[in-house]
Amino acid sequence: TNAPTDAPITNAPTDSPSMNAPTSIPTKEPSPPAPTPSPTQTPSQPPTTHTPAMADATGSPTSAPVSSHSPTAGPTADPTAVPSAALTTDPSAAPTDTPSKTPSSAAPTSAPTVFPSSALTAAPQTPVTFVEILRRGCCRTASGGQGSADFVEDLTQAECQDECALSATCFGYEWHAWDLLCELHLSADDFAKTSPRSTCYCFQKITPPPTATAPITNAPTFTPTTLPNMVPSGVSTETETTPTDVGDDIVTTTQLAETSVKPFSFQELFPRGCCRTATRGGGTSTDLEGIASQAECETECSTADFCLGYEYNPWRSYCELHLSADDFARTGGRSDCICVQKIYT
């Protein structure tokens, strides 16, 4: 038999009512989450444009990382030149653009612009004069020595004087008429006196002091500089090289001669005699030997613009061409000596 349970099963209701009855107020449904007031901003990271590199079939990584540069929009117009194997020591010049069909420069000027030359202009040579040391003879120092000189053979007196004029080391010359020997003396001390000899001529070179000049600058001038005229206007550089001899007076021979031609006449000074200065000196002159007549002497003075008058000695066939108007202050000496002054009209 079946034993009864500890408590009998009954269908009797419980002492308290069932709690399954609905509540008086229904429960509210939960509200869904509220939407955001504005959509989320676009993320700042750009999307990846490169396809990731594919791994090798063996699974090993690529030999070089993939470049992160963005691809260009289009291919370049010209391919990049292949770099040379070796490094260049100097940068290459920029390529030259294709030349234009017409020149890019402006039309040339009608005349070229004158620019001064970069080289300095050689200074003009300074004119020199020669003074004969009298009495006529060979050059000597104060102690009677012959001095120091360079010797040149077979020269005329004019050629000897030219050699000295062109030499910066020559202070004067001695010329021998009998053997055509030219001595170019190298010291001013060699002209203290002479050793009398009628066929030996001693001339000292006289160089004027240099004139002040403007300093040389490297800046070019806009117009060419006019060089100063080293010779006075109306004067040439002709020279008379004939030796002089007027007693014990020192007579100057000059290279400067007036070239302007002016009408003139000759007037003899009286009483007849030799030309003299106010102090009875013989004056300065260039002397010519072997002049056969007074007319020939006058012709020589007429053709020499530096001649301001002449003295003629018929007994010696000697013609003196005087260089100063002061030489005609009076006459003196021999009565057979003729003194004639050139008068410009």
mmCIF file of C-alpha atoms in Angstrom:
data_model
loop_
_atom_site.group_PDB
_atom_site.id
_atom_site.type_symbol
_atom_site.label_atom_id
_atom_site.label_comp_id
_atom_site.label_asym_id
_atom_site.label_seq_id
_atom_site.Cartn_x
_atom_site.Cartn_y
_atom_site.Cartn_z
ATOM 1 C CA THR A 1 0.000 0.000 0.000
ATOM 2 C CA ASN A 2 0.890 3.385 -0.498
ATOM 3 C CA ALA A 3 1.864 5.221 2.579
ATOM 4 C CA PRO A 4 0.356 8.634 2.973
ATOM 5 C CA THR A 5 2.453 11.803 2.588
ATOM 6 C CA ASP A 6 3.456 13.790 5.552
ATOM 7 C CA ALA A 7 0.934 16.441 4.595
ATOM 8 C CA PRO A 8 -2.105 15.894 2.668
ATOM 9 C CA ILE A 9 -2.444 17.558 -0.701
ATOM 10 C CA THR A 10 -5.357 19.836 -0.691
ATOM 11 C CA ASN A 11 -6.841 22.224 -3.149
ATOM 12 C CA ALA A 12 -7.920 24.609 -0.493
ATOM 13 C CA PRO A 13 -6.973 28.244 -1.032
ATOM 14 C CA THR A 14 -4.149 29.873 0.809
ATOM 15 C CA ASP A 15 -4.686 32.171 3.693
ATOM 16 C CA SER A 16 -3.291 35.205 1.751
ATOM 17 C CA PRO A 17 -4.398 36.270 -1.654
ATOM 18 C CA SER A 18 -2.305 35.576 -4.722
ATOM 19 C CA MET A 19 0.226 38.253 -5.751
ATOM 20 C CA ASN A 20 -0.277 37.707 -9.444
ATOM 21 C CA ALA A 21 -2.999 40.278 -9.601
ATOM 22 C CA PRO A 22 -2.091 43.314 -11.815
ATOM 23 C CA THR A 23 -1.005 46.527 -10.186
ATOM 24 C CA SER A 24 -3.315 49.454 -10.155
ATOM 25 C CA ILE A 25 -0.863 51.552 -12.387
ATOM 26 C CA PRO A 26 0.801 49.902 -15.315
ATOM 27 C CA THR A 27 4.617 49.945 -15.402
ATOM 28 C CA LYS A 28 6.114 52.510 -17.891
ATOM 29 C CA GLU A 29 8.151 51.185 -20.767
ATOM 30 C CA PRO A 30 11.824 52.279 -20.576
ATOM 31 C CA SER A 31 12.544 55.227 -22.897
ATOM 32 C CA PRO A 32 14.942 54.580 -25.719
ATOM 33 C CA PRO A 33 18.351 56.499 -25.632
ATOM 34 C CA ALA A 34 18.062 60.074 -26.905
ATOM 35 C CA PRO A 35 19.755 60.787 -30.289
ATOM 36 C CA THR A 36 22.888 63.083 -30.399
ATOM 37 C CA PRO A 37 22.124 66.671 -31.346
ATOM 38 C CA SER A 38 24.535 66.550 -34.405
ATOM 39 C CA PRO A 39 26.213 63.783 -36.347
ATOM 40 C CA THR A 40 29.763 62.805 -35.478
ATOM 41 C CA GLN A 41 32.495 64.755 -37.379
ATOM 42 C CA THR A 42 34.392 63.092 -40.195
ATOM 43 C CA PRO A 43 37.493 61.452 -38.819
ATOM 44 C CA SER A 44 40.775 63.440 -39.488
ATOM 45 C CA GLN A 45 42.776 60.477 -40.601
ATOM 46 C CA PRO A 46 42.713 60.196 -44.403
ATOM 47 C CA PRO A 47 41.865 56.859 -45.794
ATOM 48 C CA THR A 48 44.777 54.740 -46.835
ATOM 49 C CA THR A 49 45.340 55.036 -50.565
ATOM 50 C CA HIS A 50 48.057 52.453 -50.939
ATOM 51 C CA THR A 51 47.402 48.842 -51.223
ATOM 52 C CA PRO A 52 49.531 47.091 -48.662
ATOM 53 C CA ALA A 53 52.539 45.354 -50.086
ATOM 54 C CA MET A 54 52.006 41.709 -50.776
ATOM 55 C CA ALA A 55 54.219 39.347 -48.974
ATOM 56 C CA ASP A 56 56.523 37.114 -50.954
ATOM 57 C CA ALA A 57 55.380 33.656 -51.699
ATOM 58 C CA THR A 58 57.825 32.438 -49.102
ATOM 59 C CA GLY A 59 56.276 34.649 -46.496
ATOM 60 C CA SER A 60 59.423 36.760 -46.044
ATOM 61 C CA PRO A 61 58.995 40.533 -45.627
ATOM 62 C CA THR A 62 59.696 42.951 -48.521
ATOM 63 C CA SER A 63 63.279 44.183 -48.953
ATOM 64 C CA ALA A 64 62.303 47.843 -48.578
ATOM 65 C CA PRO A 65 59.436 49.575 -46.841
ATOM 66 C CA VAL A 66 56.652 50.926 -48.971
ATOM 67 C CA SER A 67 56.937 54.671 -49.565
ATOM 68 C CA SER A 68 54.411 56.707 -47.712
ATOM 69 C CA HIS A 69 54.364 59.510 -50.294
ATOM 70 C CA SER A 70 51.115 60.054 -52.085
ATOM 71 C CA PRO A 71 51.160 59.284 -55.784
ATOM 72 C CA THR A 72 51.334 62.236 -58.198
ATOM 73 C CA ALA A 73 48.256 63.254 -60.045
ATOM 74 C CA GLY A 74 49.856 62.599 -63.400
ATOM 75 C CA PRO A 75 53.168 61.613 -64.947
ATOM 76 C CA THR A 76 55.923 64.281 -65.212
ATOM 77 C CA ALA A 77 56.450 66.023 -68.536
ATOM 78 C CA ASP A 78 60.070 64.886 -68.826
ATOM 79 C CA PRO A 79 61.557 61.776 -67.285
ATOM 80 C CA THR A 80 64.092 62.302 -64.518
ATOM 81 C CA ALA A 81 67.682 62.082 -65.787
ATOM 82 C CA VAL A 82 69.514 59.012 -64.674
ATOM 83 C CA PRO A 83 72.133 60.098 -62.123
ATOM 84 C CA SER A 84 75.760 59.616 -63.087
ATOM 85 C CA ALA A 85 77.702 56.802 -61.488
ATOM 86 C CA ALA A 86 80.276 59.149 -59.980
ATOM 87 C CA LEU A 87 79.573 62.315 -58.011
ATOM 88 C CA THR A 88 80.187 65.555 -59.895
ATOM 89 C CA THR A 89 82.660 67.966 -58.297
ATOM 90 C CA ASP A 90 80.910 71.108 -59.487
ATOM 91 C CA PRO A 91 77.228 71.754 -59.910
ATOM 92 C CA SER A 92 76.113 71.704 -63.496
ATOM 93 C CA ALA A 93 74.968 74.906 -65.093
ATOM 94 C CA ALA A 94 71.314 75.483 -65.500
ATOM 95 C CA PRO A 95 70.043 74.304 -68.881
ATOM 96 C CA THR A 96 69.751 77.009 -71.484
ATOM 97 C CA ASP A 97 66.288 77.787 -72.656
ATOM 98 C CA THR A 98 65.498 77.365 -76.289
ATOM 99 C CA PRO A 99 66.823 80.480 -78.036
ATOM 100 C CA SER A 100 64.270 82.943 -79.230
ATOM 101 C CA LYS A 101 63.870 83.607 -82.931
ATOM 102 C CA THR A 102 64.768 87.262 -82.466
ATOM 103 C CA PRO A 103 67.635 88.674 -80.385
ATOM 104 C CA SER A 104 66.651 89.587 -76.867
ATOM 105 C CA SER A 105 69.033 92.573 -76.672
ATOM 106 C CA ALA A 106 68.100 96.045 -77.743
ATOM 107 C CA ALA A 107 69.245 97.480 -81.033
ATOM 108 C CA PRO A 108 72.863 98.704 -81.011
ATOM 109 C CA THR A 109 73.560 102.390 -80.608
ATOM 110 C CA SER A 110 74.496 104.428 -83.644
ATOM 111 C CA ALA A 111 78.042 104.880 -82.398
ATOM 112 C CA PRO A 112 80.005 102.799 -79.881
ATOM 113 C CA THR A 113 80.515 104.276 -76.435
ATOM 114 C CA VAL A 114 84.074 105.408 -75.886
ATOM 115 C CA PHE A 115 85.645 104.016 -72.751
ATOM 116 C CA PRO A 116 89.123 104.845 -71.534
ATOM 117 C CA SER A 117 91.668 102.105 -72.063
ATOM 118 C CA SER A 118 92.622 100.026 -69.045
ATOM 119 C CA ALA A 119 96.300 100.637 -69.682
ATOM 120 C CA LEU A 120 97.773 103.877 -68.478
ATOM 121 C CA THR A 121 98.671 106.373 -71.148
ATOM 122 C CA ALA A 122 102.390 106.805 -71.501
ATOM 123 C CA ALA A 123 103.576 110.160 -70.201
ATOM 124 C CA PRO A 124 104.878 112.523 -72.879
ATOM 125 C CA GLN A 125 108.626 112.876 -73.045
ATOM 126 C CA THR A 126 109.987 115.964 -71.358
ATOM 127 C CA PRO A 127 111.856 118.255 -73.797
ATOM 128 C CA VAL A 128 115.505 118.768 -72.971
ATOM 129 C CA THR A 129 118.131 121.307 -73.947
ATOM 130 C CA PHE A 130 121.881 121.037 -74.255
ATOM 131 C CA VAL A 131 124.403 123.637 -73.090
ATOM 132 C CA GLU A 132 127.942 123.616 -74.453
ATOM 133 C CA ILE A 133 130.646 123.982 -71.818
ATOM 134 C CA LEU A 134 133.189 126.576 -72.925
ATOM 135 C CA ARG A 135 135.944 127.124 -73.679
ATOM 136 C CA ARG A 136 135.519 124.420 -76.275
ATOM 137 C CA GLY A 137 137.124 121.154 -75.269
ATOM 138 C CA CYS A 138 136.618 117.739 -73.679
ATOM 139 C CA CYS A 139 134.421 117.231 -70.607
ATOM 140 C CA ARG A 140 136.229 117.170 -67.300
ATOM 141 C CA THR A 141 135.369 116.856 -63.601
ATOM 142 C CA ALA A 142 136.401 119.493 -61.042
ATOM 143 C CA SER A 143 139.572 117.504 -60.351
ATOM 144 C CA GLY A 144 140.394 117.255 -64.071
ATOM 145 C CA GLY A 145 139.227 113.654 -64.468
ATOM 146 C CA GLN A 146 137.436 112.349 -67.553
ATOM 147 C CA GLY A 147 134.407 111.142 -65.582
ATOM 148 C CA SER A 148 132.314 108.060 -66.398
ATOM 149 C CA ALA A 149 130.733 107.480 -69.794
ATOM 150 C CA ASP A 150 129.431 104.938 -72.300
ATOM 151 C CA PHE A 151 131.206 105.049 -75.668
ATOM 152 C CA VAL A 152 129.506 104.809 -79.069
ATOM 153 C CA GLU A 153 131.541 104.940 -82.266
ATOM 154 C CA ASP A 154 130.861 106.384 -85.727
ATOM 155 C CA LEU A 155 128.183 108.905 -84.845
ATOM 156 C CA THR A 156 127.667 112.439 -86.065
ATOM 157 C CA GLN A 157 127.203 115.119 -83.441
ATOM 158 C CA ALA A 158 123.465 115.211 -84.108
ATOM 159 C CA GLU A 159 123.220 111.420 -83.666
ATOM 160 C CA CYS A 160 125.278 111.605 -80.473
ATOM 161 C CA GLN A 161 122.977 114.274 -79.055
ATOM 162 C CA ASP A 162 119.901 112.228 -79.968
ATOM 163 C CA GLU A 163 121.347 109.200 -78.171
ATOM 164 C CA CYS A 164 121.827 111.278 -75.026
ATOM 165 C CA ALA A 165 118.374 112.856 -75.277
ATOM 166 C CA LEU A 166 116.719 109.414 -75.378
ATOM 167 C CA SER A 167 118.767 107.964 -72.509
ATOM 168 C CA ALA A 168 117.527 108.474 -68.944
ATOM 169 C CA THR A 169 121.044 107.851 -67.583
ATOM 170 C CA CYS A 170 122.800 110.368 -69.849
ATOM 171 C CA PHE A 171 123.661 113.740 -68.263
ATOM 172 C CA GLY A 172 125.416 115.093 -71.333
ATOM 173 C CA TYR A 173 127.802 114.054 -74.074
ATOM 174 C CA GLU A 174 131.256 114.613 -75.488
ATOM 175 C CA TRP A 175 131.789 114.332 -79.231
ATOM 176 C CA HIS A 176 135.064 114.040 -81.114
ATOM 177 C CA ALA A 177 135.038 115.558 -84.580
ATOM 178 C CA TRP A 178 138.210 113.770 -85.715
ATOM 179 C CA ASP A 179 137.128 110.161 -85.024
ATOM 180 C CA LEU A 180 133.305 110.475 -84.626
ATOM 181 C CA LEU A 181 133.456 109.093 -81.087
ATOM 182 C CA CYS A 182 130.428 109.777 -78.857
ATOM 183 C CA GLU A 183 130.757 109.694 -75.064
ATOM 184 C CA LEU A 184 127.461 109.510 -73.136
ATOM 185 C CA HIS A 185 128.379 110.782 -69.676
ATOM 186 C CA LEU A 186 126.680 109.235 -66.644
ATOM 187 C CA SER A 187 127.242 111.936 -63.999
ATOM 188 C CA ALA A 188 126.491 115.636 -63.702
ATOM 189 C CA ASP A 189 129.924 116.041 -62.124
ATOM 190 C CA ASP A 190 131.580 115.430 -65.518
ATOM 191 C CA PHE A 191 130.787 118.973 -66.724
ATOM 192 C CA ALA A 192 132.648 121.076 -64.152
ATOM 193 C CA LYS A 193 135.081 122.334 -66.803
ATOM 194 C CA THR A 194 136.725 121.404 -70.107
ATOM 195 C CA SER A 195 140.156 120.386 -71.275
ATOM 196 C CA PRO A 196 140.708 122.756 -74.219
ATOM 197 C CA ARG A 197 140.760 121.012 -77.582
ATOM 198 C CA SER A 198 139.298 122.574 -80.701
ATOM 199 C CA THR A 199 137.845 119.354 -82.143
ATOM 200 C CA CYS A 200 136.257 118.109 -78.888
ATOM 201 C CA TYR A 201 132.792 119.271 -77.890
ATOM 202 C CA CYS A 202 131.280 118.972 -74.408
ATOM 203 C CA PHE A 203 127.503 119.429 -73.956
ATOM 204 C CA GLN A 204 125.536 119.104 -70.725
ATOM 205 C CA LYS A 205 121.885 117.998 -70.819
ATOM 206 C CA ILE A 206 119.444 120.301 -69.031
ATOM 207 C CA THR A 207 116.095 118.723 -68.102
ATOM 208 C CA PRO A 208 113.329 121.008 -66.788
ATOM 209 C CA PRO A 209 111.763 120.023 -63.450
ATOM 210 C CA PRO A 210 108.573 117.953 -63.759
ATOM 211 C CA THR A 211 105.283 119.810 -63.591
ATOM 212 C CA ALA A 212 102.676 118.939 -60.992
ATOM 213 C CA THR A 213 100.110 116.479 -62.271
ATOM 214 C CA ALA A 214 96.827 115.248 -60.881
ATOM 215 C CA PRO A 215 96.986 111.909 -59.027
ATOM 216 C CA ILE A 216 96.218 108.823 -61.062
ATOM 217 C CA THR A 217 92.929 107.172 -60.140
ATOM 218 C CA ASN A 218 91.539 103.845 -61.209
ATOM 219 C CA ALA A 219 88.061 105.218 -61.832
ATOM 220 C CA PRO A 220 87.437 105.856 -65.534
ATOM 221 C CA THR A 221 86.510 109.331 -66.652
ATOM 222 C CA PHE A 222 83.357 109.931 -68.632
ATOM 223 C CA THR A 223 85.283 111.838 -71.261
ATOM 224 C CA PRO A 224 88.873 111.290 -72.395
ATOM 225 C CA THR A 225 91.399 113.349 -70.436
ATOM 226 C CA THR A 226 93.195 115.942 -72.543
ATOM 227 C CA LEU A 227 96.918 115.512 -72.151
ATOM 228 C CA PRO A 228 98.800 118.702 -71.363
ATOM 229 C CA ASN A 229 100.823 120.159 -74.198
ATOM 230 C CA MET A 230 104.443 119.880 -73.152
ATOM 231 C CA VAL A 231 105.503 122.469 -75.723
ATOM 232 C CA PRO A 232 104.140 126.043 -75.666
ATOM 233 C CA SER A 233 101.658 126.999 -78.347
ATOM 234 C CA GLY A 234 103.278 128.007 -81.608
ATOM 235 C CA VAL A 235 106.563 126.306 -80.718
ATOM 236 C CA SER A 236 108.167 123.233 -82.268
ATOM 237 C CA THR A 237 110.906 120.926 -80.950
ATOM 238 C CA GLU A 238 113.434 121.518 -83.710
ATOM 239 C CA THR A 239 117.001 121.840 -82.471
ATOM 240 C CA GLU A 240 120.217 123.329 -83.717
ATOM 241 C CA THR A 241 123.212 121.117 -82.873
ATOM 242 C CA THR A 242 125.992 123.313 -84.316
ATOM 243 C CA PRO A 243 128.613 124.015 -81.610
ATOM 244 C CA THR A 244 128.891 127.520 -80.187
ATOM 245 C CA ASP A 245 131.937 129.584 -79.255
ATOM 246 C CA VAL A 246 131.697 133.147 -77.959
ATOM 247 C CA GLY A 247 134.766 133.874 -75.917
ATOM 248 C CA ASP A 248 134.412 132.610 -72.373
ATOM 249 C CA ASP A 249 130.603 132.875 -72.349
ATOM 250 C CA ILE A 250 128.488 129.740 -71.986
ATOM 251 C CA VAL A 251 126.049 129.661 -74.873
ATOM 252 C CA THR A 252 122.797 127.702 -74.775
ATOM 253 C CA THR A 253 121.499 125.741 -77.730
ATOM 254 C CA THR A 254 117.785 125.125 -77.429
ATOM 255 C CA GLN A 255 115.298 122.637 -78.871
ATOM 256 C CA LEU A 256 112.365 125.041 -78.826
ATOM 257 C CA ALA A 257 111.705 127.263 -81.800
ATOM 258 C CA GLU A 258 108.760 129.477 -82.638
ATOM 259 C CA THR A 259 106.828 128.162 -85.609
ATOM 260 C CA SER A 260 104.452 131.036 -86.126
ATOM 261 C CA VAL A 261 105.372 132.973 -89.255
ATOM 262 C CA LYS A 262 105.271 136.746 -88.832
ATOM 263 C CA PRO A 263 106.459 139.430 -91.224
ATOM 264 C CA PHE A 264 109.809 140.917 -90.257
ATOM 265 C CA SER A 265 112.710 142.974 -91.519
ATOM 266 C CA PHE A 266 116.382 143.359 -90.567
ATOM 267 C CA GLN A 267 117.923 146.489 -89.084
ATOM 268 C CA GLU A 268 121.660 146.951 -88.556
ATOM 269 C CA LEU A 269 122.858 148.469 -85.286
ATOM 270 C CA PHE A 270 125.298 151.380 -85.340
ATOM 271 C CA PRO A 271 128.029 152.223 -84.834
ATOM 272 C CA ARG A 272 129.120 149.078 -86.628
ATOM 273 C CA GLY A 273 130.442 146.407 -84.305
ATOM 274 C CA CYS A 274 129.626 143.100 -82.574
ATOM 275 C CA CYS A 275 126.280 142.554 -80.828
ATOM 276 C CA ARG A 276 126.384 143.219 -77.080
ATOM 277 C CA THR A 277 124.003 143.180 -74.120
ATOM 278 C CA ALA A 278 123.542 146.214 -71.867
ATOM 279 C CA THR A 279 126.327 144.850 -69.663
ATOM 280 C CA ARG A 280 128.591 144.343 -72.716
ATOM 281 C CA GLY A 281 128.134 140.568 -72.694
ATOM 282 C CA GLY A 282 128.194 138.486 -75.842
ATOM 283 C CA GLY A 283 124.654 137.195 -75.289
ATOM 284 C CA THR A 284 123.329 133.770 -76.270
ATOM 285 C CA SER A 285 123.577 132.458 -79.801
ATOM 286 C CA THR A 286 123.974 129.494 -82.091
ATOM 287 C CA ASP A 287 127.109 129.858 -84.190
ATOM 288 C CA LEU A 288 127.667 128.731 -87.784
ATOM 289 C CA GLU A 289 131.089 128.425 -89.351
ATOM 290 C CA GLY A 290 132.014 128.620 -93.008
ATOM 291 C CA ILE A 291 129.309 131.150 -93.940
ATOM 292 C CA ALA A 292 130.679 132.859 -97.024
ATOM 293 C CA SER A 293 128.654 136.086 -96.942
ATOM 294 C CA GLN A 294 126.421 138.300 -94.849
ATOM 295 C CA ALA A 295 123.490 137.474 -97.137
ATOM 296 C CA GLU A 296 123.895 133.773 -96.365
ATOM 297 C CA CYS A 297 123.994 134.507 -92.627
ATOM 298 C CA GLU A 298 120.849 136.613 -92.921
ATOM 299 C CA THR A 299 119.108 133.779 -94.775
ATOM 300 C CA GLU A 300 119.957 131.409 -91.945
ATOM 301 C CA CYS A 301 118.374 133.806 -89.433
ATOM 302 C CA SER A 302 115.325 134.297 -91.677
ATOM 303 C CA THR A 303 114.586 130.564 -91.795
ATOM 304 C CA ALA A 304 115.176 130.025 -88.062
ATOM 305 C CA ASP A 305 112.174 131.223 -86.099
ATOM 306 C CA PHE A 306 114.160 131.276 -82.861
ATOM 307 C CA CYS A 307 116.662 133.734 -84.346
ATOM 308 C CA LEU A 308 116.063 137.332 -83.210
ATOM 309 C CA GLY A 309 119.024 138.748 -85.108
ATOM 310 C CA TYR A 310 122.530 137.875 -86.214
ATOM 311 C CA GLU A 311 126.141 138.900 -86.023
ATOM 312 C CA TYR A 312 128.402 138.304 -89.009
ATOM 313 C CA ASN A 313 132.200 138.307 -88.982
ATOM 314 C CA PRO A 314 133.421 138.481 -92.599
ATOM 315 C CA TRP A 315 137.056 138.012 -91.601
ATOM 316 C CA ARG A 316 136.220 134.611 -90.026
ATOM 317 C CA SER A 317 133.214 133.659 -92.229
ATOM 318 C CA TYR A 318 131.416 133.293 -88.894
ATOM 319 C CA CYS A 319 127.659 133.723 -88.343
ATOM 320 C CA GLU A 320 126.053 134.019 -84.896
ATOM 321 C CA LEU A 321 122.266 133.506 -84.693
ATOM 322 C CA HIS A 322 121.223 135.318 -81.514
ATOM 323 C CA LEU A 323 118.411 133.960 -79.329
ATOM 324 C CA SER A 324 117.503 136.966 -77.167
ATOM 325 C CA ALA A 325 116.398 140.518 -77.879
ATOM 326 C CA ASP A 326 118.650 141.625 -75.019
ATOM 327 C CA ASP A 327 121.687 140.866 -77.226
ATOM 328 C CA PHE A 328 121.030 144.013 -79.290
ATOM 329 C CA ALA A 329 121.273 146.674 -76.561
ATOM 330 C CA ARG A 330 124.474 148.085 -78.057
ATOM 331 C CA THR A 331 127.506 147.244 -80.225
ATOM 332 C CA GLY A 332 131.116 146.858 -79.383
ATOM 333 C CA GLY A 333 134.331 145.157 -80.301
ATOM 334 C CA ARG A 334 135.582 145.011 -83.869
ATOM 335 C CA SER A 335 134.530 147.546 -86.482
ATOM 336 C CA ASP A 336 134.368 144.855 -89.194
ATOM 337 C CA CYS A 337 131.760 142.927 -87.205
ATOM 338 C CA ILE A 338 128.138 143.461 -88.330
ATOM 339 C CA CYS A 339 125.219 143.299 -85.844
ATOM 340 C CA VAL A 340 121.723 143.091 -87.371
ATOM 341 C CA GLN A 341 118.462 142.746 -85.373
ATOM 342 C CA LYS A 342 115.288 141.060 -86.689
ATOM 343 C CA ILE A 343 112.314 143.435 -86.345
ATOM 344 C CA TYR A 344 108.803 141.938 -86.453
ATOM 345 C CA THR A 345 106.194 144.175 -88.041
#
